[in-house]
CSV table of N, CA and C in Angstrom, one decimal:
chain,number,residue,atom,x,y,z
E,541,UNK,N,18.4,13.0,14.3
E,541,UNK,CA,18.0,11.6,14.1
E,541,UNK,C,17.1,11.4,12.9
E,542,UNK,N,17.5,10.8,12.3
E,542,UNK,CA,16.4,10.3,10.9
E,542,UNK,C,15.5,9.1,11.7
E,543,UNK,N,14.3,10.0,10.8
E,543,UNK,CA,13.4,8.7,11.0
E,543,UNK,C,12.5,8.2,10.0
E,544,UNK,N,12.0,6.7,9.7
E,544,UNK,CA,11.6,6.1,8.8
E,544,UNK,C,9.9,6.7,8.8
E,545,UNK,N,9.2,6.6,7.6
E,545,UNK,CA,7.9,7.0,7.8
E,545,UNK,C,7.4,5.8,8.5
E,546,UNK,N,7.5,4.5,8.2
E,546,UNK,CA,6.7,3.7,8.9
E,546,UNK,C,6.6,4.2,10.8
E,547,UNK,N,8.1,4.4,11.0
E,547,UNK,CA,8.7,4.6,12.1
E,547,UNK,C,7.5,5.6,13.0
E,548,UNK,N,7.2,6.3,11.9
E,548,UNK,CA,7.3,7.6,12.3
E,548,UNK,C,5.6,7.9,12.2
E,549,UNK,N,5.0,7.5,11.7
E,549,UNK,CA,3.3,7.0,11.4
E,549,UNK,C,3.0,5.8,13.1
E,550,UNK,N,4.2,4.9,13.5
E,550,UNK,CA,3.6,4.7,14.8
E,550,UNK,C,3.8,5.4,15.7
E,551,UNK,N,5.1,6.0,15.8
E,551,UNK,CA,5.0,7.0,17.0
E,551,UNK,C,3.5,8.0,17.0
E,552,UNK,N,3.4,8.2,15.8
E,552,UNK,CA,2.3,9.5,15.4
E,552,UNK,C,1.0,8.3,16.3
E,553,UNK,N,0.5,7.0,15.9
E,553,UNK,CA,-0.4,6.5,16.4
E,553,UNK,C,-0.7,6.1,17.6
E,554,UNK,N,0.7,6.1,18.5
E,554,UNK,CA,1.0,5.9,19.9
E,554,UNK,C,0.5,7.3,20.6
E,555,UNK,N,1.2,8.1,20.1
E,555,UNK,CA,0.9,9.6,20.6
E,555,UNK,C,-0.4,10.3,20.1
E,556,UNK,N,-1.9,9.2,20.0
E,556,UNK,CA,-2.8,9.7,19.3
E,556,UNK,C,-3.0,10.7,18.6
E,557,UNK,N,-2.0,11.4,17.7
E,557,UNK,CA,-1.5,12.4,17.0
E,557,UNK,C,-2.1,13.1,15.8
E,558,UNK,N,-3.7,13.1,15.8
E,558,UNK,CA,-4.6,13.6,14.9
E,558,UNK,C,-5.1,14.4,15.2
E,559,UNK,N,-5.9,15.5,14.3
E,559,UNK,CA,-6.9,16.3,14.7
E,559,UNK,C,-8.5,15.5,15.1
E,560,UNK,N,-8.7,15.8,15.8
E,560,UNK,CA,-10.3,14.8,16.6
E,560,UNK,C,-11.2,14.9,15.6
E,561,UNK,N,-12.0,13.7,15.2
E,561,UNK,CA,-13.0,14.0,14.0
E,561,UNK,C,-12.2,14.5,12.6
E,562,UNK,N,-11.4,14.3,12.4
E,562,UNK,CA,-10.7,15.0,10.8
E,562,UNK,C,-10.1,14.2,10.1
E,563,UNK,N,-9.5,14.3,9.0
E,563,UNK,CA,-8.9,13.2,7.9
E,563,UNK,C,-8.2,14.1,7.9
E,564,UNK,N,-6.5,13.9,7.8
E,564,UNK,CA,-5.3,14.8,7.5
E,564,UNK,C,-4.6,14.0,6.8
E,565,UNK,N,-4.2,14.4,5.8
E,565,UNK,CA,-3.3,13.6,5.0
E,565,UNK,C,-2.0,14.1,4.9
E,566,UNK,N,-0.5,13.7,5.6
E,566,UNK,CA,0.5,13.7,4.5
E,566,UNK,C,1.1,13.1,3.8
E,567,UNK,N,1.1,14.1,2.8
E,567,UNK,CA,1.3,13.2,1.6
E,567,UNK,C,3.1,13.7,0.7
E,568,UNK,N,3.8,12.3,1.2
E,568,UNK,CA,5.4,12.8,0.7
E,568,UNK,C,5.7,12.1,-0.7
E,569,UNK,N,4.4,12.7,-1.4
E,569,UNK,CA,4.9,12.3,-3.0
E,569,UNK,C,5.4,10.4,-3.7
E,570,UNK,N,6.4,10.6,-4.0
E,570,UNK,CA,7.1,9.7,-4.1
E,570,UNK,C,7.4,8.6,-2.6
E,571,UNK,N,7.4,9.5,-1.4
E,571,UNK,CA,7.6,8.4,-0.6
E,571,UNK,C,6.5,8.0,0.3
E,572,UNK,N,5.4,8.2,-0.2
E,572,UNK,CA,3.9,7.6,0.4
E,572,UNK,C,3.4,9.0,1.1
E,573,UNK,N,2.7,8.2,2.3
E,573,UNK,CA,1.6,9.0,2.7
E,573,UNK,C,1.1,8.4,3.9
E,574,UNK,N,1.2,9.1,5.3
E,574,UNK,CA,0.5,9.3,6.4
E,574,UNK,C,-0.5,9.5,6.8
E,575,UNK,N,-2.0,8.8,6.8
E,575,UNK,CA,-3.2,9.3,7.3
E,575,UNK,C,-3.6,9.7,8.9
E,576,UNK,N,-3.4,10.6,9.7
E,576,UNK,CA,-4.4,11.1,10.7
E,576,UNK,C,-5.6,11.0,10.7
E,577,UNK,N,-6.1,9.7,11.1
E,577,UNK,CA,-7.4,9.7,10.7
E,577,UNK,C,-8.1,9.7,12.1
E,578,UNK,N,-8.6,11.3,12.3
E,578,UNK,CA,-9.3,11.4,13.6
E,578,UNK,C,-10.5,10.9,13.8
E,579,UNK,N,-11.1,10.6,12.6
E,579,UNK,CA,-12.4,9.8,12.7
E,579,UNK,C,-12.2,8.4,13.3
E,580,UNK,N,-11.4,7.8,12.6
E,580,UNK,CA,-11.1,6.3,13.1
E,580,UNK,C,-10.4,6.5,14.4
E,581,UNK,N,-9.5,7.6,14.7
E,581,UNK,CA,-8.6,7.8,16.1
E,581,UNK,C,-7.7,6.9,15.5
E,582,UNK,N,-6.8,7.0,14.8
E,582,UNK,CA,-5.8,5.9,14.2
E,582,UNK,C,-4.3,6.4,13.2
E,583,UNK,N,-3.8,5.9,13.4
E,583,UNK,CA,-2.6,6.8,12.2
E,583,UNK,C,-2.2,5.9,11.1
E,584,UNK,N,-2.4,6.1,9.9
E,584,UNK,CA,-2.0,4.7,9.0
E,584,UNK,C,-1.5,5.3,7.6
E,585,UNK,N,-0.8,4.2,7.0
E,585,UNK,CA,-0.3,4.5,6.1
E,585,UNK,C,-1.0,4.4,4.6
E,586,UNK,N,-2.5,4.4,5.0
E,586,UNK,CA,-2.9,3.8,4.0
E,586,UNK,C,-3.3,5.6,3.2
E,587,UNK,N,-3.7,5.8,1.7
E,587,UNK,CA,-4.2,6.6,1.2
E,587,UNK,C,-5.7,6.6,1.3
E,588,UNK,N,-6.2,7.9,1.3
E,588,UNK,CA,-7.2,8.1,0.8
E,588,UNK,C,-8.2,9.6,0.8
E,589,UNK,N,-9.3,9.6,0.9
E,589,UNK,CA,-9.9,10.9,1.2
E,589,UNK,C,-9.4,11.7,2.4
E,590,UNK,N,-9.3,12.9,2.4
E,590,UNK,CA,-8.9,13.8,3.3
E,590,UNK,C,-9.4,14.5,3.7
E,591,UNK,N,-10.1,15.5,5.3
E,591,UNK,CA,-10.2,16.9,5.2
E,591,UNK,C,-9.2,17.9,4.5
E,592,UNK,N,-8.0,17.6,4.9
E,592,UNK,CA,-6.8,18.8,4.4
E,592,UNK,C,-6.3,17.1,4.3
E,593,UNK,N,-5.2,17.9,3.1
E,593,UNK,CA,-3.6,17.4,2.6
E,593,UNK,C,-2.8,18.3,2.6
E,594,UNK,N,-1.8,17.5,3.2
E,594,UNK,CA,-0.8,18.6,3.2
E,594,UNK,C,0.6,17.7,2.1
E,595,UNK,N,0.9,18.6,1.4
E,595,UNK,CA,2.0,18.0,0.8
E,595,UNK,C,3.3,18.5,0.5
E,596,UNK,N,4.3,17.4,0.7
E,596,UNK,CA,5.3,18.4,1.4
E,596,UNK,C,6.3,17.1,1.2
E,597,UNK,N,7.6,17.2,0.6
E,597,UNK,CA,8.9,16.1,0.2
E,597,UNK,C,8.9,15.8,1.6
E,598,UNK,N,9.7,14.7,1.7
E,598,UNK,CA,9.9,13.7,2.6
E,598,UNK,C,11.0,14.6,3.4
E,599,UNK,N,12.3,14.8,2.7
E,599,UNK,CA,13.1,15.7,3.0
E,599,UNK,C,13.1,17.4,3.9
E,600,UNK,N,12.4,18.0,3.0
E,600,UNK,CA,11.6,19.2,3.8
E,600,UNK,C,11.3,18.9,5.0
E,601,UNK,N,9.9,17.6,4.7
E,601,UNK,CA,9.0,17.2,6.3
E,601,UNK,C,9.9,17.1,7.6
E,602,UNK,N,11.6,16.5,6.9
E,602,UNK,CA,12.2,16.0,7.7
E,602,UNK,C,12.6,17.1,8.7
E,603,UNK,N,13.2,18.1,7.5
E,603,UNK,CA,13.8,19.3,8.4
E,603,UNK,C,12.5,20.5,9.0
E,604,UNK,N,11.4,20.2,8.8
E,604,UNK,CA,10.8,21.1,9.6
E,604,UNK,C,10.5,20.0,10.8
E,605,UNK,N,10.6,19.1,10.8
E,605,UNK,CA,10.8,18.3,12.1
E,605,UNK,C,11.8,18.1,13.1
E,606,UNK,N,13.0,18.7,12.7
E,606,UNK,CA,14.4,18.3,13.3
E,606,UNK,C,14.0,20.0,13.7
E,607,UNK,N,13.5,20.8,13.5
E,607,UNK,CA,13.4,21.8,13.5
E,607,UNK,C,14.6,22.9,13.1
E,608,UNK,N,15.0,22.2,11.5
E,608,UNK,CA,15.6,23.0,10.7
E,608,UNK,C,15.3,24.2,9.7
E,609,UNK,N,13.8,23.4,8.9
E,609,UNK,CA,12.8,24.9,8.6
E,609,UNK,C,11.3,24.9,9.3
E,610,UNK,N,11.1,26.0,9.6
E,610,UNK,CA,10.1,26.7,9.9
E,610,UNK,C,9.0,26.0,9.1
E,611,UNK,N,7.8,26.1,9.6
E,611,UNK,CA,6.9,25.4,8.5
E,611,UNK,C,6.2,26.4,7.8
E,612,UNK,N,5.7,27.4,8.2
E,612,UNK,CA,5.5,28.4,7.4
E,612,UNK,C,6.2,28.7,7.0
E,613,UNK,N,7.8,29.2,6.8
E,613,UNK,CA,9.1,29.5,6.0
E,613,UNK,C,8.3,28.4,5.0
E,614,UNK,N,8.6,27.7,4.9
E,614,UNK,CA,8.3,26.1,4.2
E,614,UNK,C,7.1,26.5,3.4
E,615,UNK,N,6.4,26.6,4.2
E,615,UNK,CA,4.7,27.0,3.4
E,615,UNK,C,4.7,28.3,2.6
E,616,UNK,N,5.8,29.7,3.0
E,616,UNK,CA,5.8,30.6,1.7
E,616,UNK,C,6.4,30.1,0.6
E,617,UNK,N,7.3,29.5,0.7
E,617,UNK,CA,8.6,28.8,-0.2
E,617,UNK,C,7.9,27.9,-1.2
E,618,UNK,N,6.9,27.3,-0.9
E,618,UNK,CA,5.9,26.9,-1.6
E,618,UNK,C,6.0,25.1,-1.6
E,619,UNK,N,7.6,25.0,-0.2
E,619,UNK,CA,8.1,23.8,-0.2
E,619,UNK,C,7.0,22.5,0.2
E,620,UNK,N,5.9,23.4,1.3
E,620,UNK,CA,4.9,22.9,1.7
E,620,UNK,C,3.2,23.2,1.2
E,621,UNK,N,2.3,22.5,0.8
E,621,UNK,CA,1.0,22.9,0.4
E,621,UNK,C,-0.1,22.0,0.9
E,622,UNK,N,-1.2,23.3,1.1
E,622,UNK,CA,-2.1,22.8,2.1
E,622,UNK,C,-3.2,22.5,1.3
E,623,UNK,N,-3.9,21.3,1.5
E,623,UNK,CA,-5.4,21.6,0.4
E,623,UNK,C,-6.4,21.3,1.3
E,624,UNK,N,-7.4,21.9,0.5
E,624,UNK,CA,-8.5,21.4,2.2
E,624,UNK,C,-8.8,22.6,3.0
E,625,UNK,N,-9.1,22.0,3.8
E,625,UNK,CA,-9.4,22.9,5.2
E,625,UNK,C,-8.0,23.5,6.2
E,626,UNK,N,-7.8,24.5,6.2
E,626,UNK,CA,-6.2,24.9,6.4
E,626,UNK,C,-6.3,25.2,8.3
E,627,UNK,N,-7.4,25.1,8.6
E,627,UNK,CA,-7.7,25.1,9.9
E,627,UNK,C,-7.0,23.9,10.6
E,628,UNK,N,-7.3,22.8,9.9
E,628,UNK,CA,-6.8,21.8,10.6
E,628,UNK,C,-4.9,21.6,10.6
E,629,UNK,N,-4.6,21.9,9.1
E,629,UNK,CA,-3.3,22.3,9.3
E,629,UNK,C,-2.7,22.9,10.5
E,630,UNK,N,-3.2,23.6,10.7
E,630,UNK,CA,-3.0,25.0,11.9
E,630,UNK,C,-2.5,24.2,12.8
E,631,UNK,N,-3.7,23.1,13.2
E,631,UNK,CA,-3.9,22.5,14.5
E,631,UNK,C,-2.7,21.3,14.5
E,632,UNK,N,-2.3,21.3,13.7
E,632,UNK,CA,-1.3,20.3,13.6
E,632,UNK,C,0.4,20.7,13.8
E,633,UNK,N,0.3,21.8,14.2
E,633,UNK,CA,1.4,22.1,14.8
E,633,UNK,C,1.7,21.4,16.7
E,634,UNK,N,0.3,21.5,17.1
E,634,UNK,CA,0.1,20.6,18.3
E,634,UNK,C,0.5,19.2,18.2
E,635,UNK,N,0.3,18.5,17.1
E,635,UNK,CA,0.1,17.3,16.7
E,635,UNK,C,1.9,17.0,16.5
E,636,UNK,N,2.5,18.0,16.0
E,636,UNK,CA,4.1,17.4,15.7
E,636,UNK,C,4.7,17.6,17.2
E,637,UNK,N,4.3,18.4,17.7
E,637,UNK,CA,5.0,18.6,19.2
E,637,UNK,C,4.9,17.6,20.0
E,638,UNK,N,4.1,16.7,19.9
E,638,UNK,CA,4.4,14.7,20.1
E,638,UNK,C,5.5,14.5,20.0
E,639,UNK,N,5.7,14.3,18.5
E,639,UNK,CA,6.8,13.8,18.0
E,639,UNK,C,8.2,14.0,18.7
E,640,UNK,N,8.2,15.3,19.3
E,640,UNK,CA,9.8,15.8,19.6
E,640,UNK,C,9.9,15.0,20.8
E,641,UNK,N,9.3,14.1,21.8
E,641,UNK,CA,8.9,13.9,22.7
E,641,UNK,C,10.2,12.8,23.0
């Protein structure tokens, strides 16, 4: 199933889908950008400051969500890049497991 980022930024804000206290950013280039903003407790599409960014094509994001690549596959490949605090990345493997829901 494809899903739209708008789409996909509310499910993330329904399913309080952030790290607690943290700024996580993804960021899909060309096709915007998802904030986890655990400080605010909120998911939005706005840009801005981050603890970690993660950046990573829209495409890729897709298929490590359909769970066609691996995200670490993804992350040696160099498909995916973490900046920041990579702890919170970590933790954000919890955070997609929402999603499949």
């Amino acid at each position: 199933m494809k899903m739209e980022k708008s789409e996909m930024a509310a499910k993330l804000n329904e399913a309080n889908a952030f790290v607690p206290g943290k700024r996580v950013k993804l960021d899909f280039g060309s096709a915007g950008v998802i904030m986890l903003d655990g400080a605010a407790q909120q998911v939005t599409e706005e840009d801005g400051p981050a603890d970690t960014a993660i950046k990573v094509e829209w495409a890729d994001w897709s298929d490590i969500k359909d769970g066609k690549l691996d995200a670490m596959t993804a992350f040696m490949q160099g498909k995916l890049k973490v900046e920041g605090d990579m702890s919170n990345a970590m933790q954000l493997q919890g955070v997609l497991a929402k999603l499949q829901g």
